[in-house]
CSV table of C-alpha atoms and ligand atoms in Angstrom, one decimal:
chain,number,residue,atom,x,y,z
A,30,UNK,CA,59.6,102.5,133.4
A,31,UNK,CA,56.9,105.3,133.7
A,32,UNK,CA,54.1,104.9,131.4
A,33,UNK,CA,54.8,108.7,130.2
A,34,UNK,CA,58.5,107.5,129.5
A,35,UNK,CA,56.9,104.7,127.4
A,36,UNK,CA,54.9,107.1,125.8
A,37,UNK,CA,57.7,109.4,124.7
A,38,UNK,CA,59.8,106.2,123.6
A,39,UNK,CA,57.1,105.1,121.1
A,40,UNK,CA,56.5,108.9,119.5
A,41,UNK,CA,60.4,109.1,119.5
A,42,UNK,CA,60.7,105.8,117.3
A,43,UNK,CA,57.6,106.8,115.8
A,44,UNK,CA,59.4,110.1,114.5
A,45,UNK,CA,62.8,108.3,114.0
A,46,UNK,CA,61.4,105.8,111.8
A,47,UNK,CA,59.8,108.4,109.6
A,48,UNK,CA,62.8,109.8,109.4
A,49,UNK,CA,64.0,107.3,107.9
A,50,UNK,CA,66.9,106.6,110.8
A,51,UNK,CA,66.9,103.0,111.2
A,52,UNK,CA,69.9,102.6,113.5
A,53,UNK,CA,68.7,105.0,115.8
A,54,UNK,CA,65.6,103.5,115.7
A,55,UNK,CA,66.5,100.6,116.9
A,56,UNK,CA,69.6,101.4,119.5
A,57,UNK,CA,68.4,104.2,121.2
A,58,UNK,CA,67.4,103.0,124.3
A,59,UNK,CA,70.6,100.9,124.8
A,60,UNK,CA,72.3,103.8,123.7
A,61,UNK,CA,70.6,105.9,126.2
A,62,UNK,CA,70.7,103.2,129.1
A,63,UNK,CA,74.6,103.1,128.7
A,64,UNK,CA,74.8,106.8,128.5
A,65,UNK,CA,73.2,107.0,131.5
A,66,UNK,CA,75.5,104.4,133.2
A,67,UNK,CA,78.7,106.4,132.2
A,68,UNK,CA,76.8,109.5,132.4
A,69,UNK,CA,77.0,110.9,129.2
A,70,UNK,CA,75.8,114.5,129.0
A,71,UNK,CA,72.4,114.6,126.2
A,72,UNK,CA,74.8,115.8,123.3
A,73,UNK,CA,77.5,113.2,124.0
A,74,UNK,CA,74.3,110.9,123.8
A,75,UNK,CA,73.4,112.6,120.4
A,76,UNK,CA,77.0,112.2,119.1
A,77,UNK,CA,76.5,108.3,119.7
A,78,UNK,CA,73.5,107.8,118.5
A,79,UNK,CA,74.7,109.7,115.1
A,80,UNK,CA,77.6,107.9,114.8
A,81,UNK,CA,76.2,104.5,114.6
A,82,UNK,CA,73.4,105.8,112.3
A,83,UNK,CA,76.2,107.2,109.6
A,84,UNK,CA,78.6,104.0,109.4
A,85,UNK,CA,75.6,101.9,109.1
A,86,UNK,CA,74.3,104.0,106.5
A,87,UNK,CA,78.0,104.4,105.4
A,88,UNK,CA,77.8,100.0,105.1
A,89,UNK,CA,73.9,99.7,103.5
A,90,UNK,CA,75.2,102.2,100.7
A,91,UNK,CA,78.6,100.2,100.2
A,92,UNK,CA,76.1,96.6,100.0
A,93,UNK,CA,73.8,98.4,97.5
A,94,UNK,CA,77.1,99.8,95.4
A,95,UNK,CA,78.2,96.2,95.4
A,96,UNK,CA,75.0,94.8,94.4
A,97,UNK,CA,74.4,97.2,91.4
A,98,UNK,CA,77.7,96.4,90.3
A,99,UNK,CA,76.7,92.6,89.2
A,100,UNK,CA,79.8,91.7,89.8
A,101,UNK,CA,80.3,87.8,88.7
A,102,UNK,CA,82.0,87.0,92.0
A,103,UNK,CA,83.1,89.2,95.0
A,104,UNK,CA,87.3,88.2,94.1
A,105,UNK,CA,89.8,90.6,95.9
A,106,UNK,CA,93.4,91.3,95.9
A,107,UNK,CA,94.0,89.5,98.8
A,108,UNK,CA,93.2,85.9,96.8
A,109,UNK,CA,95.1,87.1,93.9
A,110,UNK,CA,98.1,85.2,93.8
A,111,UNK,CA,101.1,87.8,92.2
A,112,UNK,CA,103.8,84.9,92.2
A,113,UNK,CA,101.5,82.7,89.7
A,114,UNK,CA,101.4,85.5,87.3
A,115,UNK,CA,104.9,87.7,87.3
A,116,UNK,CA,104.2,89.4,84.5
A,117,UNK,CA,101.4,91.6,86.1
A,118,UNK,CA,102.9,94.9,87.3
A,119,UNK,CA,102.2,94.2,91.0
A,120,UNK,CA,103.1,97.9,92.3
A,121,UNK,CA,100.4,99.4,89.3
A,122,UNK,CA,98.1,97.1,90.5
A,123,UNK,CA,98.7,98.2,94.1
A,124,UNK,CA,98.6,101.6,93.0
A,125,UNK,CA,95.4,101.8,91.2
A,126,UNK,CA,93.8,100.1,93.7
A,127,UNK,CA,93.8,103.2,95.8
A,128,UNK,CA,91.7,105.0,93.0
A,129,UNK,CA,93.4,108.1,91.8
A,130,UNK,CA,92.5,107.0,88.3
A,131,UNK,CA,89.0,107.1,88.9
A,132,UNK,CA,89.0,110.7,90.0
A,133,UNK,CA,91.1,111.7,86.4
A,134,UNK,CA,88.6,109.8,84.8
A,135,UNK,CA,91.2,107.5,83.5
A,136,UNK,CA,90.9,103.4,82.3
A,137,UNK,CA,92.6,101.0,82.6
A,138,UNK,CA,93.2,97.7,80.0
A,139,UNK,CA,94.1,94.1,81.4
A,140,UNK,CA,95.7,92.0,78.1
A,141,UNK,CA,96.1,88.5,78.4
A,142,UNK,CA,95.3,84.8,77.5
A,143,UNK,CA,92.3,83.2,79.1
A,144,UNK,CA,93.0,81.7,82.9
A,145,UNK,CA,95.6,84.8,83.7
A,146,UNK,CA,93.6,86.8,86.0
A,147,UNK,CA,91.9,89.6,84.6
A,148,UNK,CA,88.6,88.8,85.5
A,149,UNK,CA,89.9,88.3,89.1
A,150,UNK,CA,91.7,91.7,88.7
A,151,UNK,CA,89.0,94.1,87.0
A,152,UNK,CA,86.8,92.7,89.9
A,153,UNK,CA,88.8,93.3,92.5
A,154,UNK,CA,89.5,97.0,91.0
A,155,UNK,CA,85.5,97.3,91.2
A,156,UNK,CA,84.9,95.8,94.2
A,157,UNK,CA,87.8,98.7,95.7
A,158,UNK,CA,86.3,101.1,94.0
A,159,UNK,CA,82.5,100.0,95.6
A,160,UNK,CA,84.4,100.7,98.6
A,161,UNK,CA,85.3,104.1,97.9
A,162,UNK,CA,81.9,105.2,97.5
A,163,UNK,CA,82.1,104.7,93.6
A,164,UNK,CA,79.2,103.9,91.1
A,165,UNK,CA,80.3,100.6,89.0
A,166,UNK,CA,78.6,98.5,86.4
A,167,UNK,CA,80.2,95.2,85.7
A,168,UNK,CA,79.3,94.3,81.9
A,169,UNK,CA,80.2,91.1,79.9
A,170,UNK,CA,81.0,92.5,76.3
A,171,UNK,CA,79.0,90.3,74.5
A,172,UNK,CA,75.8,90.5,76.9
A,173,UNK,CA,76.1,94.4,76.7
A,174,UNK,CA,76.0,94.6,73.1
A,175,UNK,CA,73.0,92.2,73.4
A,176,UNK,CA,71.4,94.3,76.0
A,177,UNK,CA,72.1,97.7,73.8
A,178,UNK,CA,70.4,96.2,70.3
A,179,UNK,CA,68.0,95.1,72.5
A,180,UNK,CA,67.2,98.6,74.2
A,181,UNK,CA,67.4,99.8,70.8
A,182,UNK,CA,65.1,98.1,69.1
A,183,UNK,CA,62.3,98.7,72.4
A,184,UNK,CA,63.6,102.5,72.3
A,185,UNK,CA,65.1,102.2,75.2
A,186,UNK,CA,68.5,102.7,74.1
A,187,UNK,CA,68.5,106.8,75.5
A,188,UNK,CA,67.6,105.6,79.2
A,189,UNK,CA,70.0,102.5,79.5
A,190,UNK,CA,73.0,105.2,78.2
A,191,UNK,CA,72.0,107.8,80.7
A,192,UNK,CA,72.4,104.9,83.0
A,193,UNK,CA,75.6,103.9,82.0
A,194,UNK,CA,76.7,107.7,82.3
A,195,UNK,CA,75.8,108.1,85.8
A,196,UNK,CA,79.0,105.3,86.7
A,197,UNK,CA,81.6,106.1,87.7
A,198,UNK,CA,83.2,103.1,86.4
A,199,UNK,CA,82.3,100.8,83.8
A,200,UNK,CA,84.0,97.4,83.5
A,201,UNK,CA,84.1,95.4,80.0
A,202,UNK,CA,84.9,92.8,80.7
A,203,UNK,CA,86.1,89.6,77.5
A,204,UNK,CA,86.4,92.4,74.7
A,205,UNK,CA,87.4,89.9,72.0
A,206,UNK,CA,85.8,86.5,72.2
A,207,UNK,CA,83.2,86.8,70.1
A,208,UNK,CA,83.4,89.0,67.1
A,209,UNK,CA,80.6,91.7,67.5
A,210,UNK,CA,77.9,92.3,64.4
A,211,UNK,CA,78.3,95.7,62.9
A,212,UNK,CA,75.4,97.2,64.8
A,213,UNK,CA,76.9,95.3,68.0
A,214,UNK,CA,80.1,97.1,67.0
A,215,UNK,CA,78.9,100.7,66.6
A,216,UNK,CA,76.9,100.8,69.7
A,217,UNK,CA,79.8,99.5,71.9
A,218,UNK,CA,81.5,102.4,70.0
A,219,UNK,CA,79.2,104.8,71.5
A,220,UNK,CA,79.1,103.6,75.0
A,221,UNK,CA,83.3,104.0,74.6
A,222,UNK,CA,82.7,107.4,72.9
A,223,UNK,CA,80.5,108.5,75.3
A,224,UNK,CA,82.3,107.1,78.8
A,225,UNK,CA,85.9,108.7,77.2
A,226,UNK,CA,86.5,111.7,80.0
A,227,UNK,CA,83.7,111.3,82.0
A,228,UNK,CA,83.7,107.9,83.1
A,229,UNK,CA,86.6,105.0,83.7
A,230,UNK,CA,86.8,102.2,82.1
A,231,UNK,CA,88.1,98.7,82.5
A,232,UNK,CA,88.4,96.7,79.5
A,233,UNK,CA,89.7,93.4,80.0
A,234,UNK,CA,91.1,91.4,76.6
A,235,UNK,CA,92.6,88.6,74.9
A,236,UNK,CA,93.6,90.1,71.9
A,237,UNK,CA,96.8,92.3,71.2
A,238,UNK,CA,95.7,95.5,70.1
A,239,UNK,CA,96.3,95.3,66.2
A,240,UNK,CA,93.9,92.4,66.5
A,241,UNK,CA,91.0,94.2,67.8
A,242,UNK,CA,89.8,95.0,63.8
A,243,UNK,CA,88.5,91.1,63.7
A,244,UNK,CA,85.8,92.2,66.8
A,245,UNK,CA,84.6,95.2,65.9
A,246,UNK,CA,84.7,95.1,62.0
A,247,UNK,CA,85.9,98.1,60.4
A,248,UNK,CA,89.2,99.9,60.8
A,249,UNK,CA,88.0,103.1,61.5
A,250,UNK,CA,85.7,102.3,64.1
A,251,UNK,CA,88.7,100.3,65.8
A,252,UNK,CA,91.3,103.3,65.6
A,253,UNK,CA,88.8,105.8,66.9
A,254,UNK,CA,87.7,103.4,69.8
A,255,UNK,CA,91.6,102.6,70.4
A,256,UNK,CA,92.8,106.4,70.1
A,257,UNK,CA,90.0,106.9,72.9
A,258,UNK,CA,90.5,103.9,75.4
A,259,UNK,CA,94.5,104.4,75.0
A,260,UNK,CA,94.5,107.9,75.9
A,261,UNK,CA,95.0,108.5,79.6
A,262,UNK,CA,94.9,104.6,80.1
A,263,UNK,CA,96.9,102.0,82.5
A,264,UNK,CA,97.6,98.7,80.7
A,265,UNK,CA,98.4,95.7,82.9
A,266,UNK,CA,99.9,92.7,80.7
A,267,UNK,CA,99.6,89.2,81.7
A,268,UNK,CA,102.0,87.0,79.4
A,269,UNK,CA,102.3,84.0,81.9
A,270,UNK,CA,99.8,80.9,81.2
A,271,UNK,CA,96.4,79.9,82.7
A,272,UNK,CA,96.0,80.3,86.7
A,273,UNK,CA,93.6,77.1,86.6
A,274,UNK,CA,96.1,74.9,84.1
A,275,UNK,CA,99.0,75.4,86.3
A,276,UNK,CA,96.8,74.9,89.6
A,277,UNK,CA,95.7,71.5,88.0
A,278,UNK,CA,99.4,70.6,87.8
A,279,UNK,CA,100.4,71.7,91.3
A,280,UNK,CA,97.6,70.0,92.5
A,281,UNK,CA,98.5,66.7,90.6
A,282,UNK,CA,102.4,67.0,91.6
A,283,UNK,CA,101.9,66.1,95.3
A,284,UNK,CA,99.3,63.4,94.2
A,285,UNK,CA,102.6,62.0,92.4
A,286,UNK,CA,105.0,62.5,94.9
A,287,UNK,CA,102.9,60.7,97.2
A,288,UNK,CA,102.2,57.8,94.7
A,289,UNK,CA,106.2,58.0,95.0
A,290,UNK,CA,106.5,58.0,98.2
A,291,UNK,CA,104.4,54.7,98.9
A,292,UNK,CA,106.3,53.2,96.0
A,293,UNK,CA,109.7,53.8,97.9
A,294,UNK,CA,107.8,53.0,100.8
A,295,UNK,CA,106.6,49.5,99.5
A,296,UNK,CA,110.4,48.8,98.1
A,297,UNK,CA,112.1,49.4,101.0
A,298,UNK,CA,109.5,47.1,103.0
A,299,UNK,CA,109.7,44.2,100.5
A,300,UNK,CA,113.5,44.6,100.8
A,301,UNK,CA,113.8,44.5,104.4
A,302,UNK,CA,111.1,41.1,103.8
A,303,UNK,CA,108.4,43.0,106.0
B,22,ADP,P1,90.8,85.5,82.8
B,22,ADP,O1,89.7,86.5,83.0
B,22,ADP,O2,92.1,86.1,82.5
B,22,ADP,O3,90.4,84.5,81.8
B,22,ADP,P2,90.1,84.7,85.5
B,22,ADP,O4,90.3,86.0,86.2
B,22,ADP,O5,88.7,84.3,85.2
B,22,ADP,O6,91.0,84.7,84.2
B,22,ADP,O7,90.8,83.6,86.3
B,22,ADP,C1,90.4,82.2,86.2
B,22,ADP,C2,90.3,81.6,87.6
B,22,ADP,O8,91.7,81.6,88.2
B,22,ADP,C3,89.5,82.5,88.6
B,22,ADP,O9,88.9,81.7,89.5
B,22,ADP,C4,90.6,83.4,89.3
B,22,ADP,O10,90.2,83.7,90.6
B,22,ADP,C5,91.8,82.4,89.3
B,22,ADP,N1,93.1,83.1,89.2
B,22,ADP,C6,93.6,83.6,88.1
B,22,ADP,N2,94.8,84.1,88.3
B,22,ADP,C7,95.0,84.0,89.7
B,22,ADP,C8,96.1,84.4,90.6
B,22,ADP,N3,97.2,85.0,90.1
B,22,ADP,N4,95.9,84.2,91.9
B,22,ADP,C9,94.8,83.6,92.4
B,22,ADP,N5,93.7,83.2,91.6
B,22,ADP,C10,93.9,83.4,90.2
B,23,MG,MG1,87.9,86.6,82.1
């Protein structure tokens, strides 16, 4: 290589670097060697070079999304098993997986005992939605409401809800577990109040609707949060029992048939005097 060539490729990373182009930064001289190989005209090489920059750009953004998102664990449709839990409504599942409900600002509430999936599910919706180049904030209930008295009481409570209204979509997830104090109550109120038409939810629940009075108190502050999060929302249902209870039994079933097995095994040898 000339030492003027040299020259030119050090100001041209020095520039591409302070320009914040990583990718190019560090592929454009095999970029430009294979160009020159196939002989690619300088734009075509340009074209390249841009390409690889945007979908690795396109990828860093989709690993930060994911990573703001705190999501518990990075579960997907693929693992979710639809023949362990028939009651879920596989084809609205499918469907809002593509996202049109995030775009019409609408929410969607998983119901169900502990064990059915709805963790799994509302991560999986987040995790598609990551993907689609949505903001997402996964939230435990009861550490939210912790989070928000705590904001409140360092008066932070104004920037951690301009935060929350920047999402795109906010996951709550285990609305119902613990009952919530009155304060916990009304400020879970006013992230609802706030997110209704502007930004989706996902609430996931163990408690039927005409329960939800036991977790946040009062009776007015549970219509007015239900007559916001039912309006323009999607409610999955999972009425079959506990993924991990009936995996414990599967897996004990061919520990038992085995056991069997050696059983008939040892009869049948003891018969034939072996
Ligand atoms: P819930 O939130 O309803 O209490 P989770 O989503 O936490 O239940 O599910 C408990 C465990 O069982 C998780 O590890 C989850 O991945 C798994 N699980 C639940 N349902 C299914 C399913 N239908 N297919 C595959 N895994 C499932
Ligand atoms: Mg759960």
């Amino acid at each position: 290589m000339k030492p003027q060539e040299t020259k030119s490729t050090l100001l041209l990373k020095h520039h591409l670097k302070a320009l914040k182009l990583p990718t190019m930064h560090s592929e454009c001289e095999k970029v430009a060697a294979r160009c020159a190989r196939e002989n690619v005209d300088h734009l075509g090489f340009l074209l390249q070079l841009c390409e690889l920059e945007r979908i690795d750009r396109e990828k860093r953004a989709s690993e930060r999304r994911l990573k703001d998102a705190k999501f518990p664990n990075t579960k997907t449709l693929e693992s979710f098993d639809f023949a362990a839990q028939p009651s879920i409504n596989k084809l609205l599942v499918t469907e809002l997986m593509r996202g049109a409900y995030l775009t019409q600002r609408e929410s969607i509430i998983l119901i169900g005992n502990a064990g059915t999936g709805k963790t799994h599910l509302a991560t999986a919706l987040g995790v598609e939605a990551c993907g689609q180049g949505k903001r997402v904030r996964f939230w435990r209930v009861t550490e939210l409401i912790t989070h928000l008295i705590e904001a409140r009481e360092e008066r932070q409570l104004l920037r951690l809800k301009n935060q929350l209204a920047k999402l795109d979509l906010l996951i709550l997830d285990e609305l119902g577990y613990v009952p919530a104090s009155k304060l916990g109550a009304e400020l879970l109120f006013d992230i609802i109040s706030t997110a209704y038409e502007r930004t989706s939810l996902i609430v996931t629940t163990n408690l039927p609707f005409e329960n939800w009075t036991e977790v946040l108190g009062s009776e007015r502050l549970t219509g007015a949060t239900l007559d916001r999060l039912t309006h323009r929302c999607h409610i999955l249902e999972a009425s079959g029992e506990s993924y991990r209870l009936a995996d414990a039994r599967r897996r004990q079933t061919p520990k038992t048939s085995h056991n069997r097995a050696k059983q008939i095994g040892e009869s049948t040898r003891k018969s034939k005097g072996v």
